[in-house]
Amino acid sequence: MKPRSLVIVLALGCIAIVVGWVYESRVREDTVADKLEIPDNIDYFLTGLRFRGMNTEGQPDFEFTSRRLEHRRKTDVSHIEAPTVRVFRATANWQIDSRQAAYEHRANLLRMEQDVVLQKGGVRPLRLMTESLVFDPDRDRISTDSNVVMLSGDGRIEADGAVFDLEREVYSLERARGVYN
């Protein structure tokens, strides 16, 4: 083989290697960039979240769990996926489940939405179903302006809204219709 042909073959081989390396590195960069894409208005997110709040006596007050929480820094609101809230009281424990929620940090309000189920345990259990509900831990209150269906023992109550004062154990229903068996 002539030296000139050898130089051309080696040059073409080197060019092929460089082109392949550049192409491969671009493909890898695109793949990694897609996996790490995070919206610019989220400053943190948490997965597998479990948070427990304590009262002034050091006893559990409430527990919050969620699959995923994303905090939006511009609005100071956290968007929550599949939240569960357990509220611990001396007379009965409460549990609230929903598909989504939004926690407003400044107002300390948890707005739960989509297939909301509120359950009270204890001696006189009840189950309430609605589409939206607000938990206000500062006022120890759960409220909704949506239609509700409440099941308790042998009774069924439908209402246009409800307020549950957990501290005083006073429950108010708007335009309620009930059936008792």
PDB file of C-alpha atoms in Angstrom:
ATOM      1  CA  MET A   1       0.000   0.000   0.000  1.00  0.00           C
ATOM      2  CA  LYS A   2       1.268   3.403  -0.903  1.00  0.00           C
ATOM      3  CA  PRO A   3       2.031   5.873   1.895  1.00  0.00           C
ATOM      4  CA  ARG A   4      -0.409   8.373   0.367  1.00  0.00           C
ATOM      5  CA  SER A   5      -3.289   5.859   0.439  1.00  0.00           C
ATOM      6  CA  LEU A   6      -2.406   4.905   4.011  1.00  0.00           C
ATOM      7  CA  VAL A   7      -2.570   8.565   5.128  1.00  0.00           C
ATOM      8  CA  ILE A   8      -5.970   9.048   3.422  1.00  0.00           C
ATOM      9  CA  VAL A   9      -7.392   5.865   5.045  1.00  0.00           C
ATOM     10  CA  LEU A  10      -6.104   6.916   8.475  1.00  0.00           C
ATOM     11  CA  ALA A  11      -7.501  10.476   8.021  1.00  0.00           C
ATOM     12  CA  LEU A  12     -10.934   9.141   6.973  1.00  0.00           C
ATOM     13  CA  GLY A  13     -10.909   6.727   9.924  1.00  0.00           C
ATOM     14  CA  CYS A  14     -10.119   9.548  12.362  1.00  0.00           C
ATOM     15  CA  ILE A  15     -12.850  11.751  10.848  1.00  0.00           C
ATOM     16  CA  ALA A  16     -15.378   8.882  11.170  1.00  0.00           C
ATOM     17  CA  ILE A  17     -14.436   8.374  14.831  1.00  0.00           C
ATOM     18  CA  VAL A  18     -14.773  12.118  15.640  1.00  0.00           C
ATOM     19  CA  VAL A  19     -18.139  12.390  13.849  1.00  0.00           C
ATOM     20  CA  GLY A  20     -19.452   9.323  15.708  1.00  0.00           C
ATOM     21  CA  TRP A  21     -18.240  10.660  19.070  1.00  0.00           C
ATOM     22  CA  VAL A  22     -19.873  14.095  18.492  1.00  0.00           C
ATOM     23  CA  TYR A  23     -23.171  12.466  17.408  1.00  0.00           C
ATOM     24  CA  GLU A  24     -23.199  10.119  20.423  1.00  0.00           C
ATOM     25  CA  SER A  25     -22.516  12.934  22.914  1.00  0.00           C
ATOM     26  CA  ARG A  26     -25.393  15.028  21.487  1.00  0.00           C
ATOM     27  CA  VAL A  27     -27.822  12.109  21.805  1.00  0.00           C
ATOM     28  CA  ARG A  28     -26.808  11.552  25.446  1.00  0.00           C
ATOM     29  CA  GLU A  29     -27.201  15.267  26.306  1.00  0.00           C
ATOM     30  CA  ASP A  30     -30.741  15.360  24.866  1.00  0.00           C
ATOM     31  CA  THR A  31     -31.763  12.254  26.819  1.00  0.00           C
ATOM     32  CA  VAL A  32     -30.447  13.589  30.152  1.00  0.00           C
ATOM     33  CA  ALA A  33     -31.994  17.045  29.604  1.00  0.00           C
ATOM     34  CA  ASP A  34     -35.458  15.526  29.073  1.00  0.00           C
ATOM     35  CA  LYS A  35     -35.322  13.533  32.310  1.00  0.00           C
ATOM     36  CA  LEU A  36     -34.193  16.489  34.449  1.00  0.00           C
ATOM     37  CA  GLU A  37     -36.645  19.072  33.118  1.00  0.00           C
ATOM     38  CA  ILE A  38     -38.212  20.886  36.087  1.00  0.00           C
ATOM     39  CA  PRO A  39     -40.576  23.840  35.632  1.00  0.00           C
ATOM     40  CA  ASP A  40     -38.910  27.122  36.543  1.00  0.00           C
ATOM     41  CA  ASN A  41     -41.599  28.194  39.009  1.00  0.00           C
ATOM     42  CA  ILE A  42     -41.124  25.170  41.336  1.00  0.00           C
ATOM     43  CA  ASP A  43     -38.475  25.780  43.959  1.00  0.00           C
ATOM     44  CA  TYR A  44     -38.789  22.369  45.634  1.00  0.00           C
ATOM     45  CA  PHE A  45     -40.744  19.133  45.437  1.00  0.00           C
ATOM     46  CA  LEU A  46     -41.109  16.232  47.831  1.00  0.00           C
ATOM     47  CA  THR A  47     -42.136  12.630  47.169  1.00  0.00           C
ATOM     48  CA  GLY A  48     -43.354  10.139  49.741  1.00  0.00           C
ATOM     49  CA  LEU A  49     -44.089  13.000  52.145  1.00  0.00           C
ATOM     50  CA  ARG A  50     -45.086  12.372  55.777  1.00  0.00           C
ATOM     51  CA  PHE A  51     -45.431  15.340  58.158  1.00  0.00           C
ATOM     52  CA  ARG A  52     -46.710  15.280  61.721  1.00  0.00           C
ATOM     53  CA  GLY A  53     -47.725  18.409  63.659  1.00  0.00           C
ATOM     54  CA  MET A  54     -47.778  18.497  67.455  1.00  0.00           C
ATOM     55  CA  ASN A  55     -50.014  20.481  69.812  1.00  0.00           C
ATOM     56  CA  THR A  56     -48.780  22.641  72.707  1.00  0.00           C
ATOM     57  CA  GLU A  57     -48.713  19.617  75.061  1.00  0.00           C
ATOM     58  CA  GLY A  58     -46.399  17.732  72.671  1.00  0.00           C
ATOM     59  CA  GLN A  59     -49.102  15.294  71.577  1.00  0.00           C
ATOM     60  CA  PRO A  60     -49.800  14.535  67.877  1.00  0.00           C
ATOM     61  CA  ASP A  61     -52.253  17.113  66.484  1.00  0.00           C
ATOM     62  CA  PHE A  62     -52.385  16.061  62.833  1.00  0.00           C
ATOM     63  CA  GLU A  63     -50.500  13.973  60.301  1.00  0.00           C
ATOM     64  CA  PHE A  64     -50.177  14.736  56.606  1.00  0.00           C
ATOM     65  CA  THR A  65     -49.037  12.263  53.928  1.00  0.00           C
ATOM     66  CA  SER A  66     -48.808  12.618  50.154  1.00  0.00           C
ATOM     67  CA  ARG A  67     -47.321  10.945  47.101  1.00  0.00           C
ATOM     68  CA  ARG A  68     -45.916  14.233  45.769  1.00  0.00           C
ATOM     69  CA  LEU A  69     -45.833  17.902  46.775  1.00  0.00           C
ATOM     70  CA  GLU A  70     -44.614  20.710  44.499  1.00  0.00           C
ATOM     71  CA  HIS A  71     -44.120  24.206  45.939  1.00  0.00           C
ATOM     72  CA  ARG A  72     -44.607  27.142  43.556  1.00  0.00           C
ATOM     73  CA  ARG A  73     -42.496  30.055  44.737  1.00  0.00           C
ATOM     74  CA  LYS A  74     -44.360  32.809  42.841  1.00  0.00           C
ATOM     75  CA  THR A  75     -47.729  32.078  44.468  1.00  0.00           C
ATOM     76  CA  ASP A  76     -46.385  30.430  47.672  1.00  0.00           C
ATOM     77  CA  VAL A  77     -48.813  27.540  47.105  1.00  0.00           C
ATOM     78  CA  SER A  78     -47.969  23.843  47.220  1.00  0.00           C
ATOM     79  CA  HIS A  79     -49.783  21.521  44.818  1.00  0.00           C
ATOM     80  CA  ILE A  80     -50.284  18.099  46.332  1.00  0.00           C
ATOM     81  CA  GLU A  81     -51.025  14.728  44.766  1.00  0.00           C
ATOM     82  CA  ALA A  82     -53.176  12.156  46.637  1.00  0.00           C
ATOM     83  CA  PRO A  83     -53.076  13.759  50.115  1.00  0.00           C
ATOM     84  CA  THR A  84     -54.289  12.176  53.344  1.00  0.00           C
ATOM     85  CA  VAL A  85     -54.772  14.212  56.516  1.00  0.00           C
ATOM     86  CA  ARG A  86     -55.364  12.610  59.908  1.00  0.00           C
ATOM     87  CA  VAL A  87     -56.558  14.909  62.690  1.00  0.00           C
ATOM     88  CA  PHE A  88     -56.167  13.561  66.232  1.00  0.00           C
ATOM     89  CA  ARG A  89     -58.667  14.713  68.874  1.00  0.00           C
ATOM     90  CA  ALA A  90     -59.521  13.374  72.354  1.00  0.00           C
ATOM     91  CA  THR A  91     -63.077  12.367  71.417  1.00  0.00           C
ATOM     92  CA  ALA A  92     -62.461  11.064  67.867  1.00  0.00           C
ATOM     93  CA  ASN A  93     -59.892  10.954  65.097  1.00  0.00           C
ATOM     94  CA  TRP A  94     -60.669  12.347  61.643  1.00  0.00           C
ATOM     95  CA  GLN A  95     -59.235  11.378  58.255  1.00  0.00           C
ATOM     96  CA  ILE A  96     -59.537  13.304  54.993  1.00  0.00           C
ATOM     97  CA  ASP A  97     -58.526  11.827  51.618  1.00  0.00           C
ATOM     98  CA  SER A  98     -58.673  13.374  48.143  1.00  0.00           C
ATOM     99  CA  ARG A  99     -57.038  13.154  44.736  1.00  0.00           C
ATOM    100  CA  GLN A 100     -55.485  16.640  44.792  1.00  0.00           C
ATOM    101  CA  ALA A 101     -54.956  19.542  47.136  1.00  0.00           C
ATOM    102  CA  ALA A 102     -53.429  22.988  47.317  1.00  0.00           C
ATOM    103  CA  TYR A 103     -51.781  24.274  50.487  1.00  0.00           C
ATOM    104  CA  GLU A 104     -51.755  28.070  50.823  1.00  0.00           C
ATOM    105  CA  HIS A 105     -48.735  28.757  53.030  1.00  0.00           C
ATOM    106  CA  ARG A 106     -49.510  32.373  54.006  1.00  0.00           C
ATOM    107  CA  ALA A 107     -53.109  31.614  55.010  1.00  0.00           C
ATOM    108  CA  ASN A 108     -52.264  28.136  56.431  1.00  0.00           C
ATOM    109  CA  LEU A 109     -55.189  26.558  54.544  1.00  0.00           C
ATOM    110  CA  LEU A 110     -55.345  23.163  52.882  1.00  0.00           C
ATOM    111  CA  ARG A 111     -57.864  23.026  50.005  1.00  0.00           C
ATOM    112  CA  MET A 112     -58.627  19.427  49.073  1.00  0.00           C
ATOM    113  CA  GLU A 113     -60.355  18.635  45.779  1.00  0.00           C
ATOM    114  CA  GLN A 114     -61.688  15.754  43.676  1.00  0.00           C
ATOM    115  CA  ASP A 115     -63.372  12.815  45.403  1.00  0.00           C
ATOM    116  CA  VAL A 116     -62.909  14.136  48.924  1.00  0.00           C
ATOM    117  CA  VAL A 117     -63.812  11.688  51.693  1.00  0.00           C
ATOM    118  CA  LEU A 118     -63.963  12.828  55.327  1.00  0.00           C
ATOM    119  CA  GLN A 119     -64.272  10.105  57.979  1.00  0.00           C
ATOM    120  CA  LYS A 120     -64.707  10.435  61.716  1.00  0.00           C
ATOM    121  CA  GLY A 121     -63.896   7.483  63.949  1.00  0.00           C
ATOM    122  CA  GLY A 122     -64.874   6.888  67.541  1.00  0.00           C
ATOM    123  CA  VAL A 123     -68.168   5.972  69.173  1.00  0.00           C
ATOM    124  CA  ARG A 124     -70.353   7.740  66.580  1.00  0.00           C
ATOM    125  CA  PRO A 125     -68.486   7.398  63.259  1.00  0.00           C
ATOM    126  CA  LEU A 126     -69.513   9.271  60.150  1.00  0.00           C
ATOM    127  CA  ARG A 127     -68.443   9.432  56.529  1.00  0.00           C
ATOM    128  CA  LEU A 128     -68.819  12.525  54.330  1.00  0.00           C
ATOM    129  CA  MET A 129     -68.238  12.712  50.572  1.00  0.00           C
ATOM    130  CA  THR A 130     -67.860  15.935  48.575  1.00  0.00           C
ATOM    131  CA  GLU A 131     -65.848  17.467  45.724  1.00  0.00           C
ATOM    132  CA  SER A 132     -63.957  20.151  47.668  1.00  0.00           C
ATOM    133  CA  LEU A 133     -63.128  20.848  51.288  1.00  0.00           C
ATOM    134  CA  VAL A 134     -60.984  23.317  53.263  1.00  0.00           C
ATOM    135  CA  PHE A 135     -59.018  22.338  56.386  1.00  0.00           C
ATOM    136  CA  ASP A 136     -58.105  25.343  58.558  1.00  0.00           C
ATOM    137  CA  PRO A 137     -55.840  24.090  61.384  1.00  0.00           C
ATOM    138  CA  ASP A 138     -55.560  27.548  63.004  1.00  0.00           C
ATOM    139  CA  ARG A 139     -59.328  27.651  63.599  1.00  0.00           C
ATOM    140  CA  ASP A 140     -59.608  23.841  64.055  1.00  0.00           C
ATOM    141  CA  ARG A 141     -62.257  23.805  61.360  1.00  0.00           C
ATOM    142  CA  ILE A 142     -63.203  21.829  58.243  1.00  0.00           C
ATOM    143  CA  SER A 143     -65.651  23.396  55.779  1.00  0.00           C
ATOM    144  CA  THR A 144     -67.095  22.977  52.298  1.00  0.00           C
ATOM    145  CA  ASP A 145     -69.376  24.966  49.999  1.00  0.00           C
ATOM    146  CA  SER A 146     -69.906  21.946  47.737  1.00  0.00           C
ATOM    147  CA  ASN A 147     -72.749  19.438  47.898  1.00  0.00           C
ATOM    148  CA  VAL A 148     -72.145  16.792  50.542  1.00  0.00           C
ATOM    149  CA  VAL A 149     -73.452  13.316  51.317  1.00  0.00           C
ATOM    150  CA  MET A 150     -73.013  12.288  54.929  1.00  0.00           C
ATOM    151  CA  LEU A 151     -73.536   8.700  56.123  1.00  0.00           C
ATOM    152  CA  SER A 152     -73.788   7.947  59.825  1.00  0.00           C
ATOM    153  CA  GLY A 153     -75.150   4.760  61.355  1.00  0.00           C
ATOM    154  CA  ASP A 154     -78.600   4.284  59.844  1.00  0.00           C
ATOM    155  CA  GLY A 155     -78.890   7.832  58.490  1.00  0.00           C
ATOM    156  CA  ARG A 156     -78.088   9.592  55.244  1.00  0.00           C
ATOM    157  CA  ILE A 157     -77.921  13.382  55.009  1.00  0.00           C
ATOM    158  CA  GLU A 158     -77.466  15.449  51.855  1.00  0.00           C
ATOM    159  CA  ALA A 159     -76.603  19.134  52.164  1.00  0.00           C
ATOM    160  CA  ASP A 160     -75.432  22.099  50.096  1.00  0.00           C
ATOM    161  CA  GLY A 161     -72.480  22.801  52.402  1.00  0.00           C
ATOM    162  CA  ALA A 162     -71.056  21.993  55.819  1.00  0.00           C
ATOM    163  CA  VAL A 163     -68.840  23.333  58.610  1.00  0.00           C
ATOM    164  CA  PHE A 164     -67.215  21.076  61.211  1.00  0.00           C
ATOM    165  CA  ASP A 165     -65.840  22.852  64.298  1.00  0.00           C
ATOM    166  CA  LEU A 166     -63.499  20.182  65.659  1.00  0.00           C
ATOM    167  CA  GLU A 167     -62.675  21.969  68.926  1.00  0.00           C
ATOM    168  CA  ARG A 168     -66.284  22.513  70.072  1.00  0.00           C
ATOM    169  CA  GLU A 169     -67.656  19.476  68.176  1.00  0.00           C
ATOM    170  CA  VAL A 170     -70.330  21.570  66.466  1.00  0.00           C
ATOM    171  CA  TYR A 171     -71.374  20.508  62.965  1.00  0.00           C
ATOM    172  CA  SER A 172     -73.432  22.847  60.761  1.00  0.00           C
ATOM    173  CA  LEU A 173     -75.099  21.808  57.509  1.00  0.00           C
ATOM    174  CA  GLU A 174     -76.679  24.109  54.900  1.00  0.00           C
ATOM    175  CA  ARG A 175     -80.046  23.181  53.398  1.00  0.00           C
ATOM    176  CA  ALA A 176     -79.878  19.623  54.686  1.00  0.00           C
ATOM    177  CA  ARG A 177     -82.172  16.755  53.689  1.00  0.00           C
ATOM    178  CA  GLY A 178     -82.010  13.573  55.711  1.00  0.00           C
ATOM    179  CA  VAL A 179     -83.275  10.008  55.746  1.00  0.00           C
ATOM    180  CA  TYR A 180     -83.105   7.795  58.811  1.00  0.00           C
ATOM    181  CA  ASN A 181     -83.816   4.036  58.732  1.00  0.00           C
TER     182      ASN A 181
END
